[in-house]
Amino acid sequence: MFEGLSARTRAALKHGAEGAARLRGEWLEAGRQVYHDAIREGRQVAASSERELEALGRDAMARAARLKAQLQGGVRAANAALEGARTRGVGAAKDLNTTVRRAGAATARTLSDMGAQVSTGQTIERDVIGPPSADIAGKVWSAPNTLIGLGYGAVGHVVGLTRDDKPYVTIGDNAIQFRNNPLGGEGAITLGNTTTYEGDPAGPDPGWARFRQKHGVPVQERERQHTLQAQQLGPLYLPSNVLGGGLALLRDRDGKGKPEWHGPSNWNEWGPYETPPRPWPRRLGR
């Protein structure tokens, strides 16, 4: 291959070939080193990533376990609450059923008693007032009292509207009735053939129910007797009430030691508080 070349040239070529071989070997060695380093670093990165992924996986599983426990606790609490509500609901339903039955029986007894008393009261009214013509004459005789009662009730009605007491006017129990009226006094005031109620005797106020329970009749039946008194006394009705009520305020005291308008000294209250109510008592005194 090197025939015909000078010894010097052949030496230079040989030297160059040997240098190229060494250079090639160095490059190959450097390439292998770079390859091995890349492989080693890649494995290290992969191992590190695997450890991080494992840590993240363990953390996620721990969180999932805690969430599962919380959900299970919530489900148990919800089940317990539902069971408690069901138990309380059953108990409340039983109590309500018992209360309704008792209230129904009590209402039936009360209505029966009231029916008998109202029937008796109507008989008493016929005996006291007489025929329809006498009833009309009595209302005319009591007209001055009724006019005063209309004015009194109208003023209270206007005041009640300004206070949003929801006042209203109705007719019943031998009177024009002003209800939910702030001028109704301690309960009711009857002037002639008008009655002014502080509240609504047909409403849910427990005070009216207590009155009915205590006296056996609704308060309207007692106030009716005052309208009959007014039809009998005419212009003397107001003086009679002022004198009787004033005497009671001076002499009588209620359970709390306060002066009592409806006390035993007020003769105008004797008959209305009898059972059944009547305008005047069957005998004097109460």
XYZ file of C-alpha atoms in Angstrom:
286
model
C 0.000 0.000 0.000
C 2.829 2.342 0.845
C 5.189 1.061 -1.882
C 6.704 3.803 -3.935
C 6.534 6.303 -1.083
C 9.547 7.576 0.739
C 10.324 6.316 4.177
C 9.534 9.680 5.619
C 6.155 9.810 3.998
C 5.354 6.285 5.096
C 6.328 7.168 8.681
C 4.092 10.246 8.620
C 1.164 8.251 7.279
C 1.693 5.520 9.843
C 1.908 8.091 12.585
C -1.297 9.713 11.315
C -3.088 6.384 11.204
C -2.011 5.571 14.685
C -3.206 9.050 15.905
C -6.548 8.564 14.169
C -6.904 5.152 15.820
C -6.134 6.666 19.218
C -8.544 9.547 18.604
C -11.225 7.093 17.529
C -10.659 5.078 20.673
C -10.855 8.201 22.838
C -14.111 9.269 21.170
C -15.583 5.844 21.613
C -14.554 5.805 25.253
C -15.969 9.319 25.791
C -19.187 8.270 24.063
C -19.497 5.170 26.258
C -18.836 7.288 29.344
C -21.504 9.804 28.342
C -23.911 6.961 27.621
C -23.279 5.297 30.966
C -23.563 8.635 32.789
C -26.891 9.351 31.054
C -28.153 5.876 31.919
C -27.078 6.298 35.554
C -28.654 9.750 35.874
C -31.821 8.496 34.178
C -32.070 5.620 36.634
C -31.499 7.998 39.549
C -34.210 10.340 38.281
C -36.560 7.414 37.731
C -35.861 6.065 41.214
C -36.427 9.493 42.746
C -39.642 9.944 40.782
C -40.790 6.493 41.826
C -40.182 7.309 45.483
C -42.048 10.597 45.124
C -44.925 8.862 43.360
C -45.037 6.221 46.081
C -45.115 8.955 48.743
C -47.861 10.781 46.892
C -49.759 7.521 46.506
C -49.471 6.731 50.221
C -50.629 10.256 51.128
C -53.592 10.009 48.769
C -54.561 6.624 50.226
C -54.315 8.014 53.752
C -56.555 10.940 52.814
C -59.001 8.608 51.136
C -59.084 6.449 54.276
C -59.770 9.504 56.461
C -62.504 10.693 54.100
C -64.055 7.236 54.099
C -64.049 7.193 57.904
C -65.653 10.641 57.997
C -68.304 9.590 55.492
C -69.042 6.441 57.482
C -69.308 8.522 60.656
C -71.647 10.939 58.882
C -73.799 8.089 57.635
C -73.995 6.595 61.142
C -74.901 10.004 62.602
C -77.542 10.554 59.922
C -79.023 7.117 60.549
C -79.090 7.773 64.284
C -80.754 11.157 63.731
C -83.345 9.623 61.414
C -84.062 6.867 63.905
C -84.373 9.418 66.717
C -86.669 11.580 64.607
C -88.770 8.559 63.720
C -89.020 7.561 67.376
C -89.896 11.098 68.437
C -92.377 11.395 65.576
C -94.120 8.192 66.605
C -94.224 9.368 70.225
C -95.494 12.816 69.203
C -98.149 11.252 66.990
C -99.326 9.074 69.878
C -99.380 12.071 72.229
C -101.241 14.153 69.638
C -103.742 11.360 69.092
C -104.344 11.098 72.834
C -104.646 14.883 73.165
C -107.079 15.092 70.265
C -109.241 12.334 71.710
C -109.301 14.020 75.116
C -109.977 17.431 73.584
C -112.759 15.956 71.467
C -114.394 14.373 74.479
C -114.034 17.571 76.513
C -115.416 19.647 73.636
C -118.380 17.309 73.264
C -119.134 17.607 76.978
C -118.729 21.377 76.899
C -120.958 21.761 73.847
C -123.571 19.577 75.454
C -123.470 21.642 78.637
C -123.483 24.899 76.703
C -126.408 23.716 74.576
C -128.420 22.964 77.667
C -127.475 26.273 79.282
C -128.145 28.332 76.136
C -131.516 26.641 75.779
C -132.240 27.524 79.395
C -130.893 31.045 78.796
C -133.241 31.552 75.843
C -136.155 30.473 78.042
C -135.017 32.938 80.724
C -134.719 35.678 78.095
C -138.267 35.077 76.885
C -139.503 35.172 80.468
C -137.667 38.425 81.192
C -138.246 40.354 77.951
C -141.529 38.910 76.775
C -142.768 38.834 73.159
C -140.876 40.383 70.186
C -142.803 43.623 70.518
C -141.544 43.985 74.098
C -138.008 43.250 72.900
C -138.233 46.070 70.353
C -139.663 48.402 72.975
C -136.795 47.509 75.314
C -134.208 48.319 72.645
C -135.852 51.678 72.033
C -135.959 52.288 75.815
C -132.210 51.518 75.941
C -131.346 53.562 72.809
C -129.488 56.330 74.752
C -127.184 53.678 76.252
C -126.706 52.107 72.814
C -125.805 55.452 71.215
C -123.158 56.010 73.883
C -121.878 52.449 73.289
C -121.712 53.010 69.517
C -119.653 56.168 69.993
C -117.410 54.468 72.551
C -116.850 51.413 70.370
C -116.251 53.526 67.239
C -113.533 55.561 68.970
C -111.834 52.364 70.118
C -112.184 50.915 66.622
C -110.328 53.894 65.106
C -107.626 53.676 67.777
C -107.301 49.948 67.096
C -106.816 50.609 63.377
C -103.949 52.992 64.120
C -102.338 50.327 66.339
C -102.949 47.504 63.840
C -105.047 45.574 66.387
C -107.217 44.317 63.505
C -110.506 45.500 65.062
C -113.775 44.472 63.472
C -117.509 44.821 64.081
C -120.073 42.029 64.164
C -123.645 41.511 65.371
C -124.641 38.773 67.770
C -125.758 37.966 71.300
C -128.330 40.783 71.262
C -125.626 43.404 70.598
C -123.468 45.206 68.071
C -120.039 43.852 69.008
C -116.742 45.737 68.655
C -113.965 43.133 68.821
C -110.177 43.516 69.148
C -110.954 46.934 70.569
C -108.373 48.618 72.852
C -111.194 50.236 74.888
C -112.604 46.897 76.009
C -111.326 47.351 79.556
C -110.296 44.147 81.321
C -112.333 42.035 78.927
C -115.632 43.518 77.787
C -117.831 46.576 78.355
C -121.546 46.475 77.515
C -123.382 49.758 76.958
C -126.993 49.284 75.901
C -127.110 46.888 72.955
C -123.389 47.225 72.211
C -120.472 45.240 73.612
C -116.840 46.301 73.256
C -114.341 43.442 73.655
C -110.700 44.029 74.510
C -109.773 41.008 72.370
C -111.700 38.525 70.277
C -113.753 35.990 72.261
C -113.912 33.856 69.120
C -110.100 33.865 68.804
C -107.366 31.698 70.340
C -106.752 33.859 73.443
C -106.552 31.366 76.353
C -108.177 33.919 78.682
C -111.574 33.435 77.040
C -111.193 29.647 77.254
C -110.419 29.948 80.986
C -113.551 32.079 81.471
C -115.662 29.477 79.676
C -114.062 26.718 81.731
C -114.644 28.550 85.001
C -118.205 29.737 84.403
C -119.487 27.089 82.001
C -120.565 29.569 79.319
C -118.717 31.874 76.899
C -118.274 35.480 77.921
C -120.713 36.568 75.179
C -123.553 34.856 77.062
C -122.721 36.814 80.209
C -122.537 40.112 78.286
C -125.926 39.305 76.706
C -127.443 39.554 80.185
C -126.184 43.125 80.505
C -127.939 44.032 77.231
C -131.152 42.648 78.738
C -130.566 44.689 81.895
C -130.194 47.792 79.725
C -133.466 47.009 77.915
C -135.206 46.827 81.283
C -133.561 49.777 83.041
C -133.271 52.117 80.038
C -131.615 55.418 81.073
C -131.104 54.043 84.591
C -128.715 51.341 83.299
C -125.556 53.469 83.366
C -126.229 54.993 86.811
C -126.942 51.516 88.186
C -123.641 50.206 86.829
C -121.636 53.196 88.019
C -123.083 52.928 91.534
C -122.739 49.121 91.744
C -119.238 49.091 90.253
C -118.091 51.985 92.457
C -119.371 50.239 95.587
C -117.547 47.057 94.575
C -114.310 48.975 94.002
C -114.567 50.364 97.522
C -115.524 47.126 99.286
C -114.324 44.122 97.223
C -110.866 42.782 96.425
C -109.786 40.083 93.983
C -107.334 37.257 94.704
C -104.417 39.660 94.314
C -105.861 42.221 96.719
C -106.846 44.662 93.971
C -110.219 46.475 93.848
C -112.702 44.413 91.846
C -115.429 46.016 89.726
C -117.204 42.666 89.310
C -117.110 41.961 93.041
C -120.054 40.693 95.135
C -121.115 44.230 96.009
C -121.963 45.053 92.383
C -125.602 43.926 92.056
C -125.442 44.290 88.278
C -123.143 41.243 88.152
C -125.171 38.911 90.355
C -127.432 37.497 87.649
C -124.917 37.354 84.768
C -122.579 35.245 86.940
C -125.250 32.699 87.847
C -125.437 29.337 86.073
C -127.141 29.622 83.698
C -126.657 33.392 83.368
C -129.699 35.628 83.746
C -130.145 39.427 83.891
C -131.038 39.415 87.587
C -130.469 36.796 90.280
C -133.143 34.382 91.395
C -132.566 35.698 94.908
C -130.814 38.770 96.288
C -127.127 38.506 97.125
C -124.508 36.380 95.464
